[in-house]
Short mmCIF file of C-alpha atoms and ligand atoms in Angstrom, two decimals:
data_model
loop_
_atom_site.label_atom_id
_atom_site.label_comp_id
_atom_site.label_asym_id
_atom_site.label_seq_id
_atom_site.Cartn_x
_atom_site.Cartn_y
_atom_site.Cartn_z
CA UNK A 225 9.28 -17.92 -3.10
CA UNK A 226 8.96 -15.11 -0.49
CA UNK A 227 5.27 -14.31 -1.19
CA UNK A 228 4.22 -17.88 -0.57
CA UNK A 229 5.94 -17.73 2.83
CA UNK A 230 4.47 -14.35 3.72
CA UNK A 231 0.79 -15.11 2.90
CA UNK A 232 0.15 -17.27 6.08
CA UNK A 233 1.90 -14.64 8.09
CA UNK A 234 -0.42 -11.96 6.76
CA UNK A 235 -3.38 -14.18 7.73
CA UNK A 236 -1.99 -14.67 11.20
CA UNK A 237 -1.62 -10.89 11.70
CA UNK A 238 -5.15 -10.15 10.32
CA UNK A 239 -6.76 -12.71 12.59
CA UNK A 240 -4.95 -11.47 15.78
CA UNK A 241 -8.10 -10.08 17.44
CA UNK A 242 -6.18 -9.09 20.60
CA UNK A 243 -4.71 -6.22 18.61
CA UNK A 244 -6.51 -3.12 17.23
CA UNK A 245 -7.16 -2.76 13.46
CA UNK A 246 -4.42 -0.11 13.24
CA UNK A 247 -1.93 -2.30 15.14
CA UNK A 248 -2.60 -5.16 12.77
CA UNK A 249 -2.22 -2.86 9.74
CA UNK A 250 1.04 -1.61 11.14
CA UNK A 251 2.25 -5.26 11.61
CA UNK A 252 1.43 -5.92 7.95
CA UNK A 253 3.56 -2.96 6.92
CA UNK A 254 6.44 -4.17 9.14
CA UNK A 255 6.23 -7.69 7.75
CA UNK A 256 6.38 -6.62 4.14
CA UNK A 257 9.04 -3.91 4.68
CA UNK A 258 11.28 -6.34 6.62
CA UNK A 259 11.02 -9.31 4.35
CA UNK A 260 10.88 -7.91 0.82
CA UNK A 261 14.19 -6.09 0.30
CA UNK A 262 12.87 -3.70 -2.52
CA UNK A 263 9.85 -2.60 -0.36
CA UNK A 264 11.36 0.51 1.28
CA UNK A 265 8.18 2.42 2.34
CA UNK A 266 4.91 0.52 3.03
CA UNK A 267 1.75 2.21 4.13
CA UNK A 268 -2.01 2.40 3.94
CA UNK A 269 -4.23 5.28 2.83
CA UNK A 270 -7.90 5.32 3.46
CA UNK A 271 -10.74 7.50 2.21
CA UNK A 272 -11.25 10.37 4.69
CA UNK A 273 -14.86 9.92 5.67
CA UNK A 274 -17.08 11.19 2.79
CA UNK A 275 -14.41 13.62 1.52
CA UNK A 276 -12.79 13.20 -1.87
CA UNK A 277 -9.42 12.72 -0.35
CA UNK A 278 -7.13 9.98 1.18
CA UNK A 279 -5.83 10.07 4.75
CA UNK A 280 -2.59 8.35 5.70
CA UNK A 281 -2.93 5.34 7.92
CA UNK A 282 -0.36 3.06 9.48
CA UNK A 283 2.99 2.97 7.58
CA UNK A 284 6.70 2.15 8.04
CA UNK A 285 9.49 4.06 6.31
CA UNK A 286 10.42 7.69 6.22
CA UNK A 287 7.78 10.09 7.57
CA UNK A 288 5.87 11.87 4.78
CA UNK A 289 4.29 15.31 4.62
CA UNK A 290 1.60 13.79 2.45
CA UNK A 291 -0.86 12.75 5.10
CA UNK A 292 -3.78 13.89 3.04
CA UNK A 293 -3.93 13.43 -0.79
CA UNK A 294 -6.94 14.69 -2.79
CA UNK A 295 -8.61 12.22 -5.16
CA UNK A 296 -6.87 12.43 -8.59
CA UNK A 297 -3.58 13.76 -7.25
CA UNK A 298 -0.46 11.64 -7.45
CA UNK A 299 -0.33 7.96 -8.00
CA UNK A 300 -2.45 7.39 -4.86
CA UNK A 301 -5.15 9.83 -5.79
CA UNK A 302 -5.37 8.38 -9.25
CA UNK A 303 -5.98 4.87 -7.80
CA UNK A 304 -8.75 6.34 -5.62
CA UNK A 305 -10.62 7.14 -8.81
CA UNK A 306 -9.59 4.46 -11.19
CA UNK A 307 -10.11 1.45 -8.87
CA UNK A 308 -7.16 -0.19 -10.53
CA UNK A 309 -3.65 -1.27 -9.58
CA UNK A 310 -1.00 1.31 -10.52
CA UNK A 311 2.48 0.09 -11.16
CA UNK A 312 5.11 2.78 -11.72
CA UNK A 313 8.44 1.38 -12.82
CA UNK A 314 10.07 4.83 -12.99
CA UNK A 315 8.57 7.60 -10.91
CA UNK A 316 10.53 10.31 -12.77
CA UNK A 317 8.56 9.46 -15.91
CA UNK A 318 5.24 10.32 -14.23
CA UNK A 319 3.72 13.83 -14.47
CA UNK A 320 1.04 13.26 -11.79
CA UNK A 321 3.32 12.03 -9.09
CA UNK A 322 3.85 13.31 -5.51
CA UNK A 323 7.36 12.83 -4.41
CA UNK A 324 7.91 11.89 -0.71
CA UNK A 325 11.63 11.11 -0.83
CA UNK A 326 14.34 11.61 -3.50
CA UNK A 327 15.54 8.05 -2.99
CA UNK A 328 12.26 6.55 -4.34
CA UNK A 329 12.58 5.13 -7.90
CA UNK A 330 9.37 3.08 -8.26
CA UNK A 331 5.95 2.76 -6.70
CA UNK A 332 3.01 0.33 -6.66
CA UNK A 333 -0.49 1.10 -5.36
CA UNK A 334 -3.22 -1.52 -5.05
CA UNK A 335 -6.78 -0.64 -4.02
CA UNK A 336 -8.74 -2.09 -1.21
CA UNK A 337 -12.38 -2.94 -1.73
CA UNK A 338 -15.06 -3.43 0.93
CA UNK A 339 -18.40 -4.59 -0.53
CA UNK A 340 -17.18 -3.62 -3.95
CA UNK A 341 -16.23 -0.06 -2.89
CA UNK A 342 -12.73 1.30 -3.12
CA UNK A 343 -12.12 2.42 0.42
CA UNK A 344 -8.33 2.81 0.45
CA UNK A 345 -5.12 1.24 -0.78
CA UNK A 346 -1.74 -0.10 0.10
CA UNK A 347 1.16 1.99 -1.23
CA UNK A 348 4.72 0.74 -1.66
CA UNK A 349 7.74 2.80 -2.57
CA UNK A 350 10.95 1.28 -3.76
CA UNK A 351 14.52 2.64 -3.99
CA UNK A 352 15.14 0.02 -6.68
CA UNK A 353 14.25 0.97 -10.28
CA UNK A 354 11.55 -1.20 -11.98
CA UNK A 355 11.33 -3.91 -9.29
CA UNK A 356 7.64 -4.87 -9.38
CA UNK A 357 6.17 -7.84 -11.36
CA UNK A 358 2.76 -9.42 -11.61
CA UNK A 359 3.73 -11.57 -8.68
CA UNK A 360 3.79 -8.37 -6.59
CA UNK A 361 0.42 -7.37 -7.79
CA UNK A 362 -1.13 -10.76 -7.07
CA UNK A 363 0.42 -10.76 -3.55
CA UNK A 364 -0.69 -7.32 -2.77
CA UNK A 365 -4.22 -8.13 -4.04
CA UNK A 366 -4.17 -10.97 -1.55
CA UNK A 367 -3.01 -8.63 1.24
CA UNK A 368 -5.77 -6.09 0.40
CA UNK A 369 -8.38 -8.83 0.36
CA UNK A 370 -7.28 -9.94 3.86
CA UNK A 371 -7.29 -6.39 5.03
CA UNK A 372 -10.72 -5.75 3.73
CA UNK A 373 -12.03 -8.49 6.10
CA UNK A 374 -10.88 -6.24 8.99
CA UNK A 375 -12.62 -3.04 7.95
N1 LIG B 130 4.06 8.99 -4.25
C1 LIG B 130 2.60 8.94 -3.87
C2 LIG B 130 2.47 9.82 -2.58
C3 LIG B 130 2.57 9.05 -1.31
S1 LIG B 130 4.10 8.69 -0.85
O1 LIG B 130 4.73 7.70 -1.81
C4 LIG B 130 4.16 8.03 0.62
C5 LIG B 130 1.78 9.45 -4.90
O2 LIG B 130 2.31 10.03 -5.93
O3 LIG B 130 0.55 9.45 -4.75
#
């Protein structure tokens, strides 16, 4: 099971105090994008100060124009206000969706909590239709919990 193998590697990256927080976040993106074949864009968005918007953090994959996303807009902006995982099996069926690339078929966004506050999220795009299961949600919740220790 790939997730079981990746969990200790996530922990190793998080505890690598010789690296900056952003370097560690980027290494998590690289780890996930490299080892999970249906993860084609992996990135972090964080609340932009006290503004009601998200700011793009470290990511791997195609560059995106959406470096700032207002709360409520797109899948990411909805997670900023709902505080809940959002699994989208088919992005073309979503009205409130911000397209970054025409190759993307599905998306999953999982919030990151620090002291109970939703401070950001991990965002994964997939070029495979309907690829995400509960195992992805549990794994990404684990990743987000580890990341929250850094912030
Ligand atoms: N699709 C996202 C926007 C971010 S990109 O996927 C990188 C959304 O609808 O919020």
